[in-house]
Every structure is written in structure tokens, then in C-alpha cells.
Amino acid sequence: MDLTQKWPVPPTTEANRTRARVEYRLDGVQLELDAVDCDSVPFERGNPVRNFPSWRLKRHYDGYHWMGALGASVGFESLTERGCLIELDRTPGVVAVASQPMWIRWTTPDGPREHCPDYFVRLDDGHAVLMDVKPATQIKDDVRRQFDMTAVFAAERGWRYVVYDAESVVREANLRFLGPFRDWASSEELPRLPEDGLPLAEVAALLGVGSEGFAHCYAHLWSGALEADLDQALNIRTIVWQRSV
């Protein structure tokens, strides 16, 4: 996942200038601050500020996803959010992820507004990323305005704001299959592949004998050292190529 692809920050004018307060939970205590005072709060250590809604006959797509890179389970309330967490789990530099990290409450010329972003991500260089998850087809005008306001809020803190809008059942299934092989990555230098790649079975044969070669290949696909079109179902004929440096 590219966490540098930020949601565009609209220009701030007197007409759309807002004030905001932030409500969050840390070590089980509910706290509230003016936005200008929350820049250094360790939201990645916080507790969720809201529960996932439930109703009769609801399809339960919520739960917890184990993130192996972090050694922690993180909550999700849709399959798209679970897909986002899987992508974050294989994204270099991610050291912490918190679900439902805060309420942002604005005072605007049109009245009060509030929003609870989906995730707060801390990177190993100290940078923070605020994230929302919404399939692109569901980003209507009102949602777009909410995301615009959140982008301004994040920019004022020096944070990035990223909206994960992908929705690919096949890609998620591929990544869920590859995840358990993460520890099979070999420290040995990968053999040089042709520029146009090779079928997965041939790459596996270069990496080891039998099932061990496939395990190494899957591990490198998970880490991104090797690449393939993960929006198509993986099979032994899938073309695999080396990540461009």
C-alpha cells in the first residue's frame, strides 16, 4: 500500500475555516482536547472511541484481523477494511495501527459536524497517517466533503491522510493465502528473472525443491520482493516478476 498517496487537501478560506475538538480514549480514560493541542498524542496506543454498530439481520462483516508484522489484532467493520488491514500488514515501515482512534468534532458555519476516522497508523520514521476506508463507488458528495475536512485537519497536524478505496475480493483472497508464508522469505539473493517474468511454477523451482520452493516464492510475493497481478487468482501459470528498484 502506498501511504504517500494522500487525499488532496482543499485550500482553506475564511468561508470553509473551522474549529475542531478531538475526543479519544487512552489507557481506558476518555479525554478531549482542542485540535491544536493533540498533535503529539500517541493515538496509536489508544482504545477505539466507538463500537461497531449492530442490528437485527445484519450481515456481520466485522471482527479482528491478526497483523503478523505488529503481533496484534486490529478491528474492522467491513470486508474492505479487512482488506486494508491486510495491505497495511505487508507495508514496510508500519509499526502500529489503531482502529476508530478519535472523534473529530468541528464547528462550521453550517453547524456542527463530526467524524471518526477508521485508522491511525504510526510509521517507523515517526510520521502519522490518518486513514479512512470507503469503496470508490460509495464516495458521494457528502462523504467527499467529510474527507476534505479530515484532510485539512490532518495537514494541520503534519499528518498524512489516506483514503483506501480499493475493493477486490480476489486480491484479498490472494493476500490471505500468501500471509501465512511470510516467515519463509529467504535472506539469499533472489535469482535474476527475465524482464517479462516467468510462470510461478518456474520461479518456485528456482527457489527450492518441491513445496519449499513454492513457500519461498509465496513469501517473496507477500513481501513485495516478487510481484504478480494479485487482482487475478494465483495459479502455477501466473506470471511473476521482480520488483523494480
JSON list of C-alpha atoms in Angstrom, two decimals, residues 1-225:
[
{"chain": "A", "resi": 1, "resn": "MET", "atom": "CA", "xyz": [0.00, 0.00, 0.00]},
{"chain": "A", "resi": 2, "resn": "ASP", "atom": "CA", "xyz": [1.31, 3.43, -0.93]},
{"chain": "A", "resi": 3, "resn": "LEU", "atom": "CA", "xyz": [0.85, 5.61, 2.16]},
{"chain": "A", "resi": 4, "resn": "THR", "atom": "CA", "xyz": [2.21, 8.64, 0.32]},
{"chain": "A", "resi": 5, "resn": "GLN", "atom": "CA", "xyz": [-0.89, 8.86, -1.92]},
{"chain": "A", "resi": 6, "resn": "LYS", "atom": "CA", "xyz": [-2.67, 11.45, 0.19]},
{"chain": "A", "resi": 7, "resn": "TRP", "atom": "CA", "xyz": [-6.24, 12.68, -0.23]},
{"chain": "A", "resi": 8, "resn": "PRO", "atom": "CA", "xyz": [-5.91, 16.16, -1.80]},
{"chain": "A", "resi": 9, "resn": "VAL", "atom": "CA", "xyz": [-6.09, 18.96, 0.77]},
{"chain": "A", "resi": 10, "resn": "PRO", "atom": "CA", "xyz": [-8.50, 21.68, -0.39]},
{"chain": "A", "resi": 11, "resn": "PRO", "atom": "CA", "xyz": [-7.38, 25.29, 0.06]},
{"chain": "A", "resi": 12, "resn": "THR", "atom": "CA", "xyz": [-8.53, 26.83, 3.34]},
{"chain": "A", "resi": 13, "resn": "THR", "atom": "CA", "xyz": [-10.51, 30.04, 3.04]},
{"chain": "A", "resi": 14, "resn": "GLU", "atom": "CA", "xyz": [-12.47, 32.13, 5.52]},
{"chain": "A", "resi": 15, "resn": "ALA", "atom": "CA", "xyz": [-15.64, 30.54, 4.14]},
{"chain": "A", "resi": 16, "resn": "ASN", "atom": "CA", "xyz": [-14.60, 26.98, 4.99]},
{"chain": "A", "resi": 17, "resn": "ARG", "atom": "CA", "xyz": [-12.37, 27.63, 8.01]},
{"chain": "A", "resi": 18, "resn": "THR", "atom": "CA", "xyz": [-13.41, 25.52, 11.01]},
{"chain": "A", "resi": 19, "resn": "ARG", "atom": "CA", "xyz": [-12.59, 24.89, 14.63]},
{"chain": "A", "resi": 20, "resn": "ALA", "atom": "CA", "xyz": [-12.25, 21.36, 15.91]},
{"chain": "A", "resi": 21, "resn": "ARG", "atom": "CA", "xyz": [-12.01, 19.38, 19.10]},
{"chain": "A", "resi": 22, "resn": "VAL", "atom": "CA", "xyz": [-10.74, 15.82, 19.40]},
{"chain": "A", "resi": 23, "resn": "GLU", "atom": "CA", "xyz": [-12.12, 13.12, 21.70]},
{"chain": "A", "resi": 24, "resn": "TYR", "atom": "CA", "xyz": [-10.10, 9.94, 22.26]},
{"chain": "A", "resi": 25, "resn": "ARG", "atom": "CA", "xyz": [-9.50, 7.14, 24.77]},
{"chain": "A", "resi": 26, "resn": "LEU", "atom": "CA", "xyz": [-6.05, 6.37, 26.15]},
{"chain": "A", "resi": 27, "resn": "ASP", "atom": "CA", "xyz": [-5.33, 3.72, 28.79]},
{"chain": "A", "resi": 28, "resn": "GLY", "atom": "CA", "xyz": [-9.08, 3.41, 29.32]},
{"chain": "A", "resi": 29, "resn": "VAL", "atom": "CA", "xyz": [-9.59, 7.11, 30.07]},
{"chain": "A", "resi": 30, "resn": "GLN", "atom": "CA", "xyz": [-11.75, 9.29, 27.84]},
{"chain": "A", "resi": 31, "resn": "LEU", "atom": "CA", "xyz": [-10.08, 12.61, 27.01]},
{"chain": "A", "resi": 32, "resn": "GLU", "atom": "CA", "xyz": [-10.88, 15.67, 24.93]},
{"chain": "A", "resi": 33, "resn": "LEU", "atom": "CA", "xyz": [-8.62, 18.41, 23.57]},
{"chain": "A", "resi": 34, "resn": "ASP", "atom": "CA", "xyz": [-8.68, 21.32, 21.17]},
{"chain": "A", "resi": 35, "resn": "ALA", "atom": "CA", "xyz": [-7.25, 20.13, 17.87]},
{"chain": "A", "resi": 36, "resn": "VAL", "atom": "CA", "xyz": [-4.25, 22.45, 18.22]},
{"chain": "A", "resi": 37, "resn": "ASP", "atom": "CA", "xyz": [-3.18, 20.55, 21.35]},
{"chain": "A", "resi": 38, "resn": "CYS", "atom": "CA", "xyz": [-3.44, 16.99, 20.05]},
{"chain": "A", "resi": 39, "resn": "ASP", "atom": "CA", "xyz": [-0.52, 16.84, 17.62]},
{"chain": "A", "resi": 40, "resn": "SER", "atom": "CA", "xyz": [1.73, 14.72, 19.86]},
{"chain": "A", "resi": 41, "resn": "VAL", "atom": "CA", "xyz": [-0.93, 12.42, 21.36]},
{"chain": "A", "resi": 42, "resn": "PRO", "atom": "CA", "xyz": [0.07, 8.73, 20.81]},
{"chain": "A", "resi": 43, "resn": "PHE", "atom": "CA", "xyz": [-3.20, 7.78, 19.14]},
{"chain": "A", "resi": 44, "resn": "GLU", "atom": "CA", "xyz": [-1.62, 4.51, 18.02]},
{"chain": "A", "resi": 45, "resn": "ARG", "atom": "CA", "xyz": [-1.84, 3.39, 21.67]},
{"chain": "A", "resi": 46, "resn": "GLY", "atom": "CA", "xyz": [-5.46, 4.44, 22.06]},
{"chain": "A", "resi": 47, "resn": "ASN", "atom": "CA", "xyz": [-8.63, 2.44, 22.55]},
{"chain": "A", "resi": 48, "resn": "PRO", "atom": "CA", "xyz": [-11.48, 2.56, 19.98]},
{"chain": "A", "resi": 49, "resn": "VAL", "atom": "CA", "xyz": [-13.80, 5.51, 20.66]},
{"chain": "A", "resi": 50, "resn": "ARG", "atom": "CA", "xyz": [-16.88, 3.72, 19.36]},
{"chain": "A", "resi": 51, "resn": "ASN", "atom": "CA", "xyz": [-18.24, 0.21, 18.98]},
{"chain": "A", "resi": 52, "resn": "PHE", "atom": "CA", "xyz": [-19.21, -1.26, 15.65]},
{"chain": "A", "resi": 53, "resn": "PRO", "atom": "CA", "xyz": [-22.96, -0.87, 15.13]},
{"chain": "A", "resi": 54, "resn": "SER", "atom": "CA", "xyz": [-25.16, -3.94, 15.18]},
{"chain": "A", "resi": 55, "resn": "TRP", "atom": "CA", "xyz": [-28.78, -4.54, 14.23]},
{"chain": "A", "resi": 56, "resn": "ARG", "atom": "CA", "xyz": [-31.16, -7.42, 13.65]},
{"chain": "A", "resi": 57, "resn": "LEU", "atom": "CA", "xyz": [-30.37, -9.42, 10.48]},
{"chain": "A", "resi": 58, "resn": "LYS", "atom": "CA", "xyz": [-27.11, -7.50, 9.98]},
{"chain": "A", "resi": 59, "resn": "ARG", "atom": "CA", "xyz": [-24.52, -9.30, 7.91]},
{"chain": "A", "resi": 60, "resn": "HIS", "atom": "CA", "xyz": [-21.60, -9.49, 10.31]},
{"chain": "A", "resi": 61, "resn": "TYR", "atom": "CA", "xyz": [-18.54, -8.46, 8.37]},
{"chain": "A", "resi": 62, "resn": "ASP", "atom": "CA", "xyz": [-16.88, -7.01, 11.47]},
{"chain": "A", "resi": 63, "resn": "GLY", "atom": "CA", "xyz": [-14.20, -8.68, 13.57]},
{"chain": "A", "resi": 64, "resn": "TYR", "atom": "CA", "xyz": [-10.48, -8.60, 14.29]},
{"chain": "A", "resi": 65, "resn": "HIS", "atom": "CA", "xyz": [-7.60, -9.23, 11.90]},
{"chain": "A", "resi": 66, "resn": "TRP", "atom": "CA", "xyz": [-4.30, -10.57, 13.21]},
{"chain": "A", "resi": 67, "resn": "MET", "atom": "CA", "xyz": [-1.44, -8.42, 11.86]},
{"chain": "A", "resi": 68, "resn": "GLY", "atom": "CA", "xyz": [1.65, -10.59, 11.96]},
{"chain": "A", "resi": 69, "resn": "ALA", "atom": "CA", "xyz": [4.08, -7.70, 11.43]},
{"chain": "A", "resi": 70, "resn": "LEU", "atom": "CA", "xyz": [2.71, -5.96, 14.55]},
{"chain": "A", "resi": 71, "resn": "GLY", "atom": "CA", "xyz": [1.87, -9.01, 16.65]},
{"chain": "A", "resi": 72, "resn": "ALA", "atom": "CA", "xyz": [-1.56, -7.55, 17.36]},
{"chain": "A", "resi": 73, "resn": "SER", "atom": "CA", "xyz": [-5.21, -7.90, 16.36]},
{"chain": "A", "resi": 74, "resn": "VAL", "atom": "CA", "xyz": [-6.89, -4.81, 14.91]},
{"chain": "A", "resi": 75, "resn": "GLY", "atom": "CA", "xyz": [-10.65, -4.34, 14.47]},
{"chain": "A", "resi": 76, "resn": "PHE", "atom": "CA", "xyz": [-12.50, -3.99, 11.18]},
{"chain": "A", "resi": 77, "resn": "GLU", "atom": "CA", "xyz": [-16.20, -3.50, 10.38]},
{"chain": "A", "resi": 78, "resn": "SER", "atom": "CA", "xyz": [-16.30, -4.34, 6.67]},
{"chain": "A", "resi": 79, "resn": "LEU", "atom": "CA", "xyz": [-14.55, -6.62, 4.22]},
{"chain": "A", "resi": 80, "resn": "THR", "atom": "CA", "xyz": [-12.95, -3.56, 2.62]},
{"chain": "A", "resi": 81, "resn": "GLU", "atom": "CA", "xyz": [-11.49, -2.57, 6.00]},
{"chain": "A", "resi": 82, "resn": "ARG", "atom": "CA", "xyz": [-10.16, -6.11, 6.45]},
{"chain": "A", "resi": 83, "resn": "GLY", "atom": "CA", "xyz": [-8.56, -5.81, 3.02]},
{"chain": "A", "resi": 84, "resn": "CYS", "atom": "CA", "xyz": [-6.99, -2.52, 4.11]},
{"chain": "A", "resi": 85, "resn": "LEU", "atom": "CA", "xyz": [-5.50, -4.15, 7.22]},
{"chain": "A", "resi": 86, "resn": "ILE", "atom": "CA", "xyz": [-4.07, -6.99, 5.15]},
{"chain": "A", "resi": 87, "resn": "GLU", "atom": "CA", "xyz": [-2.41, -4.43, 2.86]},
{"chain": "A", "resi": 88, "resn": "LEU", "atom": "CA", "xyz": [-1.07, -2.49, 5.87]},
{"chain": "A", "resi": 89, "resn": "ASP", "atom": "CA", "xyz": [0.34, -5.72, 7.31]},
{"chain": "A", "resi": 90, "resn": "ARG", "atom": "CA", "xyz": [2.68, -6.05, 4.32]},
{"chain": "A", "resi": 91, "resn": "THR", "atom": "CA", "xyz": [3.50, -2.34, 4.01]},
{"chain": "A", "resi": 92, "resn": "PRO", "atom": "CA", "xyz": [7.11, -1.54, 5.02]},
{"chain": "A", "resi": 93, "resn": "GLY", "atom": "CA", "xyz": [7.52, 0.96, 7.86]},
{"chain": "A", "resi": 94, "resn": "VAL", "atom": "CA", "xyz": [4.17, 0.40, 9.61]},
{"chain": "A", "resi": 95, "resn": "VAL", "atom": "CA", "xyz": [4.81, -0.11, 13.34]},
{"chain": "A", "resi": 96, "resn": "ALA", "atom": "CA", "xyz": [1.34, 0.47, 14.88]},
{"chain": "A", "resi": 97, "resn": "VAL", "atom": "CA", "xyz": [-2.31, 0.63, 13.79]},
{"chain": "A", "resi": 98, "resn": "ALA", "atom": "CA", "xyz": [-5.25, 1.76, 15.94]},
{"chain": "A", "resi": 99, "resn": "SER", "atom": "CA", "xyz": [-8.89, 1.29, 14.96]},
{"chain": "A", "resi": 100, "resn": "GLN", "atom": "CA", "xyz": [-11.52, 4.04, 15.49]},
{"chain": "A", "resi": 101, "resn": "PRO", "atom": "CA", "xyz": [-8.84, 6.26, 17.08]},
{"chain": "A", "resi": 102, "resn": "MET", "atom": "CA", "xyz": [-10.73, 9.53, 17.68]},
{"chain": "A", "resi": 103, "resn": "TRP", "atom": "CA", "xyz": [-13.81, 11.63, 17.18]},
{"chain": "A", "resi": 104, "resn": "ILE", "atom": "CA", "xyz": [-13.13, 14.88, 15.32]},
{"chain": "A", "resi": 105, "resn": "ARG", "atom": "CA", "xyz": [-15.85, 17.40, 16.09]},
{"chain": "A", "resi": 106, "resn": "TRP", "atom": "CA", "xyz": [-15.99, 20.58, 14.02]},
{"chain": "A", "resi": 107, "resn": "THR", "atom": "CA", "xyz": [-17.83, 23.84, 14.45]},
{"chain": "A", "resi": 108, "resn": "THR", "atom": "CA", "xyz": [-18.64, 25.10, 10.96]},
{"chain": "A", "resi": 109, "resn": "PRO", "atom": "CA", "xyz": [-20.74, 27.95, 9.51]},
{"chain": "A", "resi": 110, "resn": "ASP", "atom": "CA", "xyz": [-23.33, 25.27, 8.62]},
{"chain": "A", "resi": 111, "resn": "GLY", "atom": "CA", "xyz": [-23.44, 23.81, 12.12]},
{"chain": "A", "resi": 112, "resn": "PRO", "atom": "CA", "xyz": [-21.58, 21.05, 13.97]},
{"chain": "A", "resi": 113, "resn": "ARG", "atom": "CA", "xyz": [-20.10, 18.05, 12.15]},
{"chain": "A", "resi": 114, "resn": "GLU", "atom": "CA", "xyz": [-18.25, 15.02, 13.45]},
{"chain": "A", "resi": 115, "resn": "HIS", "atom": "CA", "xyz": [-16.24, 12.16, 12.04]},
{"chain": "A", "resi": 116, "resn": "CYS", "atom": "CA", "xyz": [-14.49, 9.09, 13.41]},
{"chain": "A", "resi": 117, "resn": "PRO", "atom": "CA", "xyz": [-11.68, 8.07, 11.01]},
{"chain": "A", "resi": 118, "resn": "ASP", "atom": "CA", "xyz": [-11.17, 4.35, 10.56]},
{"chain": "A", "resi": 119, "resn": "TYR", "atom": "CA", "xyz": [-7.48, 4.01, 11.42]},
{"chain": "A", "resi": 120, "resn": "PHE", "atom": "CA", "xyz": [-4.47, 5.82, 12.82]},
{"chain": "A", "resi": 121, "resn": "VAL", "atom": "CA", "xyz": [-1.14, 4.46, 11.56]},
{"chain": "A", "resi": 122, "resn": "ARG", "atom": "CA", "xyz": [2.29, 5.15, 13.00]},
{"chain": "A", "resi": 123, "resn": "LEU", "atom": "CA", "xyz": [5.36, 4.70, 10.80]},
{"chain": "A", "resi": 124, "resn": "ASP", "atom": "CA", "xyz": [8.88, 3.79, 11.88]},
{"chain": "A", "resi": 125, "resn": "ASP", "atom": "CA", "xyz": [10.14, 7.27, 10.99]},
{"chain": "A", "resi": 126, "resn": "GLY", "atom": "CA", "xyz": [7.64, 8.79, 13.45]},
{"chain": "A", "resi": 127, "resn": "HIS", "atom": "CA", "xyz": [5.20, 10.07, 10.84]},
{"chain": "A", "resi": 128, "resn": "ALA", "atom": "CA", "xyz": [1.48, 9.58, 11.38]},
{"chain": "A", "resi": 129, "resn": "VAL", "atom": "CA", "xyz": [-1.14, 8.58, 8.81]},
{"chain": "A", "resi": 130, "resn": "LEU", "atom": "CA", "xyz": [-4.86, 9.06, 9.37]},
{"chain": "A", "resi": 131, "resn": "MET", "atom": "CA", "xyz": [-6.94, 6.68, 7.24]},
{"chain": "A", "resi": 132, "resn": "ASP", "atom": "CA", "xyz": [-10.49, 6.21, 6.08]},
{"chain": "A", "resi": 133, "resn": "VAL", "atom": "CA", "xyz": [-11.75, 3.19, 4.19]},
{"chain": "A", "resi": 134, "resn": "LYS", "atom": "CA", "xyz": [-14.53, 3.57, 1.64]},
{"chain": "A", "resi": 135, "resn": "PRO", "atom": "CA", "xyz": [-15.06, 1.84, -1.75]},
{"chain": "A", "resi": 136, "resn": "ALA", "atom": "CA", "xyz": [-14.71, 4.39, -4.53]},
{"chain": "A", "resi": 137, "resn": "THR", "atom": "CA", "xyz": [-18.30, 3.79, -5.67]},
{"chain": "A", "resi": 138, "resn": "GLN", "atom": "CA", "xyz": [-19.58, 4.92, -2.27]},
{"chain": "A", "resi": 139, "resn": "ILE", "atom": "CA", "xyz": [-17.73, 8.25, -2.11]},
{"chain": "A", "resi": 140, "resn": "LYS", "atom": "CA", "xyz": [-20.62, 10.64, -2.72]},
{"chain": "A", "resi": 141, "resn": "ASP", "atom": "CA", "xyz": [-20.60, 14.43, -2.30]},
{"chain": "A", "resi": 142, "resn": "ASP", "atom": "CA", "xyz": [-21.29, 14.47, 1.45]},
{"chain": "A", "resi": 143, "resn": "VAL", "atom": "CA", "xyz": [-18.62, 11.83, 2.09]},
{"chain": "A", "resi": 144, "resn": "ARG", "atom": "CA", "xyz": [-16.20, 13.75, -0.10]},
{"chain": "A", "resi": 145, "resn": "ARG", "atom": "CA", "xyz": [-16.77, 16.91, 1.96]},
{"chain": "A", "resi": 146, "resn": "GLN", "atom": "CA", "xyz": [-16.14, 14.95, 5.14]},
{"chain": "A", "resi": 147, "resn": "PHE", "atom": "CA", "xyz": [-12.91, 13.59, 3.70]},
{"chain": "A", "resi": 148, "resn": "ASP", "atom": "CA", "xyz": [-11.89, 17.09, 2.60]},
{"chain": "A", "resi": 149, "resn": "MET", "atom": "CA", "xyz": [-12.38, 18.39, 6.14]},
{"chain": "A", "resi": 150, "resn": "THR", "atom": "CA", "xyz": [-10.41, 15.45, 7.56]},
{"chain": "A", "resi": 151, "resn": "ALA", "atom": "CA", "xyz": [-7.61, 16.08, 5.08]},
{"chain": "A", "resi": 152, "resn": "VAL", "atom": "CA", "xyz": [-7.33, 19.69, 6.28]},
{"chain": "A", "resi": 153, "resn": "PHE", "atom": "CA", "xyz": [-7.38, 18.53, 9.91]},
{"chain": "A", "resi": 154, "resn": "ALA", "atom": "CA", "xyz": [-4.58, 16.02, 9.23]},
{"chain": "A", "resi": 155, "resn": "ALA", "atom": "CA", "xyz": [-2.48, 18.52, 7.26]},
{"chain": "A", "resi": 156, "resn": "GLU", "atom": "CA", "xyz": [-2.67, 21.00, 10.15]},
{"chain": "A", "resi": 157, "resn": "ARG", "atom": "CA", "xyz": [-1.16, 18.30, 12.39]},
{"chain": "A", "resi": 158, "resn": "GLY", "atom": "CA", "xyz": [1.58, 17.45, 9.91]},
{"chain": "A", "resi": 159, "resn": "TRP", "atom": "CA", "xyz": [-0.04, 14.05, 9.31]},
{"chain": "A", "resi": 160, "resn": "ARG", "atom": "CA", "xyz": [-0.84, 12.31, 6.05]},
{"chain": "A", "resi": 161, "resn": "TYR", "atom": "CA", "xyz": [-4.44, 11.48, 5.25]},
{"chain": "A", "resi": 162, "resn": "VAL", "atom": "CA", "xyz": [-5.09, 8.48, 3.02]},
{"chain": "A", "resi": 163, "resn": "VAL", "atom": "CA", "xyz": [-8.40, 7.08, 1.80]},
{"chain": "A", "resi": 164, "resn": "TYR", "atom": "CA", "xyz": [-8.27, 3.39, 0.94]},
{"chain": "A", "resi": 165, "resn": "ASP", "atom": "CA", "xyz": [-10.91, 2.98, -1.74]},
{"chain": "A", "resi": 166, "resn": "ALA", "atom": "CA", "xyz": [-9.95, -0.37, -3.28]},
{"chain": "A", "resi": 167, "resn": "GLU", "atom": "CA", "xyz": [-12.34, -3.30, -3.25]},
{"chain": "A", "resi": 168, "resn": "SER", "atom": "CA", "xyz": [-11.03, -6.54, -4.74]},
{"chain": "A", "resi": 169, "resn": "VAL", "atom": "CA", "xyz": [-12.27, -9.86, -3.39]},
{"chain": "A", "resi": 170, "resn": "VAL", "atom": "CA", "xyz": [-9.73, -11.76, -5.48]},
{"chain": "A", "resi": 171, "resn": "ARG", "atom": "CA", "xyz": [-6.76, -9.65, -4.32]},
{"chain": "A", "resi": 172, "resn": "GLU", "atom": "CA", "xyz": [-7.78, -10.04, -0.68]},
{"chain": "A", "resi": 173, "resn": "ALA", "atom": "CA", "xyz": [-8.14, -13.81, -1.11]},
{"chain": "A", "resi": 174, "resn": "ASN", "atom": "CA", "xyz": [-4.66, -13.98, -2.67]},
{"chain": "A", "resi": 175, "resn": "LEU", "atom": "CA", "xyz": [-3.12, -11.98, 0.16]},
{"chain": "A", "resi": 176, "resn": "ARG", "atom": "CA", "xyz": [-4.88, -14.04, 2.82]},
{"chain": "A", "resi": 177, "resn": "PHE", "atom": "CA", "xyz": [-3.39, -17.12, 1.17]},
{"chain": "A", "resi": 178, "resn": "LEU", "atom": "CA", "xyz": [0.11, -15.62, 0.98]},
{"chain": "A", "resi": 179, "resn": "GLY", "atom": "CA", "xyz": [0.19, -14.22, 4.53]},
{"chain": "A", "resi": 180, "resn": "PRO", "atom": "CA", "xyz": [0.99, -17.47, 6.37]},
{"chain": "A", "resi": 181, "resn": "PHE", "atom": "CA", "xyz": [4.11, -17.90, 4.21]},
{"chain": "A", "resi": 182, "resn": "ARG", "atom": "CA", "xyz": [5.67, -14.61, 5.38]},
{"chain": "A", "resi": 183, "resn": "ASP", "atom": "CA", "xyz": [8.30, -16.39, 7.51]},
{"chain": "A", "resi": 184, "resn": "TRP", "atom": "CA", "xyz": [9.53, -18.44, 4.56]},
{"chain": "A", "resi": 185, "resn": "ALA", "atom": "CA", "xyz": [11.31, -15.46, 2.99]},
{"chain": "A", "resi": 186, "resn": "SER", "atom": "CA", "xyz": [14.93, -16.38, 2.29]},
{"chain": "A", "resi": 187, "resn": "SER", "atom": "CA", "xyz": [17.77, -13.99, 3.00]},
{"chain": "A", "resi": 188, "resn": "GLU", "atom": "CA", "xyz": [19.60, -15.30, -0.06]},
{"chain": "A", "resi": 189, "resn": "GLU", "atom": "CA", "xyz": [19.71, -13.04, -3.09]},
{"chain": "A", "resi": 190, "resn": "LEU", "atom": "CA", "xyz": [16.89, -13.73, -5.48]},
{"chain": "A", "resi": 191, "resn": "PRO", "atom": "CA", "xyz": [17.84, -15.16, -8.88]},
{"chain": "A", "resi": 192, "resn": "ARG", "atom": "CA", "xyz": [17.56, -12.65, -11.70]},
{"chain": "A", "resi": 193, "resn": "LEU", "atom": "CA", "xyz": [14.31, -13.10, -13.59]},
{"chain": "A", "resi": 194, "resn": "PRO", "atom": "CA", "xyz": [13.68, -12.10, -17.21]},
{"chain": "A", "resi": 195, "resn": "GLU", "atom": "CA", "xyz": [12.21, -8.63, -17.57]},
{"chain": "A", "resi": 196, "resn": "ASP", "atom": "CA", "xyz": [8.84, -10.04, -18.65]},
{"chain": "A", "resi": 197, "resn": "GLY", "atom": "CA", "xyz": [8.83, -12.54, -15.77]},
{"chain": "A", "resi": 198, "resn": "LEU", "atom": "CA", "xyz": [8.30, -16.29, -15.53]},
{"chain": "A", "resi": 199, "resn": "PRO", "atom": "CA", "xyz": [5.38, -18.56, -14.59]},
{"chain": "A", "resi": 200, "resn": "LEU", "atom": "CA", "xyz": [5.03, -19.01, -10.83]},
{"chain": "A", "resi": 201, "resn": "ALA", "atom": "CA", "xyz": [5.93, -22.72, -11.02]},
{"chain": "A", "resi": 202, "resn": "GLU", "atom": "CA", "xyz": [9.24, -21.93, -12.74]},
{"chain": "A", "resi": 203, "resn": "VAL", "atom": "CA", "xyz": [10.10, -19.22, -10.21]},
{"chain": "A", "resi": 204, "resn": "ALA", "atom": "CA", "xyz": [9.33, -21.65, -7.36]},
{"chain": "A", "resi": 205, "resn": "ALA", "atom": "CA", "xyz": [11.68, -24.22, -8.93]},
{"chain": "A", "resi": 206, "resn": "LEU", "atom": "CA", "xyz": [14.48, -21.64, -8.90]},
{"chain": "A", "resi": 207, "resn": "LEU", "atom": "CA", "xyz": [13.92, -21.02, -5.17]},
{"chain": "A", "resi": 208, "resn": "GLY", "atom": "CA", "xyz": [13.85, -24.57, -3.84]},
{"chain": "A", "resi": 209, "resn": "VAL", "atom": "CA", "xyz": [12.76, -28.14, -4.31]},
{"chain": "A", "resi": 210, "resn": "GLY", "atom": "CA", "xyz": [9.06, -29.00, -4.36]},
{"chain": "A", "resi": 211, "resn": "SER", "atom": "CA", "xyz": [6.80, -27.36, -1.79]},
{"chain": "A", "resi": 212, "resn": "GLU", "atom": "CA", "xyz": [9.73, -25.49, -0.23]},
{"chain": "A", "resi": 213, "resn": "GLY", "atom": "CA", "xyz": [10.30, -23.58, -3.46]},
{"chain": "A", "resi": 214, "resn": "PHE", "atom": "CA", "xyz": [6.64, -22.60, -3.62]},
{"chain": "A", "resi": 215, "resn": "ALA", "atom": "CA", "xyz": [6.73, -21.47, 0.03]},
{"chain": "A", "resi": 216, "resn": "HIS", "atom": "CA", "xyz": [9.73, -19.23, -0.67]},
{"chain": "A", "resi": 217, "resn": "CYS", "atom": "CA", "xyz": [8.01, -17.84, -3.77]},
{"chain": "A", "resi": 218, "resn": "TYR", "atom": "CA", "xyz": [4.81, -17.08, -1.83]},
{"chain": "A", "resi": 219, "resn": "ALA", "atom": "CA", "xyz": [6.82, -15.39, 0.92]},
{"chain": "A", "resi": 220, "resn": "HIS", "atom": "CA", "xyz": [8.51, -13.07, -1.58]},
{"chain": "A", "resi": 221, "resn": "LEU", "atom": "CA", "xyz": [5.16, -12.30, -3.20]},
{"chain": "A", "resi": 222, "resn": "TRP", "atom": "CA", "xyz": [3.83, -11.34, 0.23]},
{"chain": "A", "resi": 223, "resn": "SER", "atom": "CA", "xyz": [6.79, -9.07, 0.98]},
{"chain": "A", "resi": 224, "resn": "GLY", "atom": "CA", "xyz": [6.72, -7.50, -2.48]},
{"chain": "A", "resi": 225, "resn": "ALA", "atom": "CA", "xyz": [10.22, -8.62, -3.45]}
]
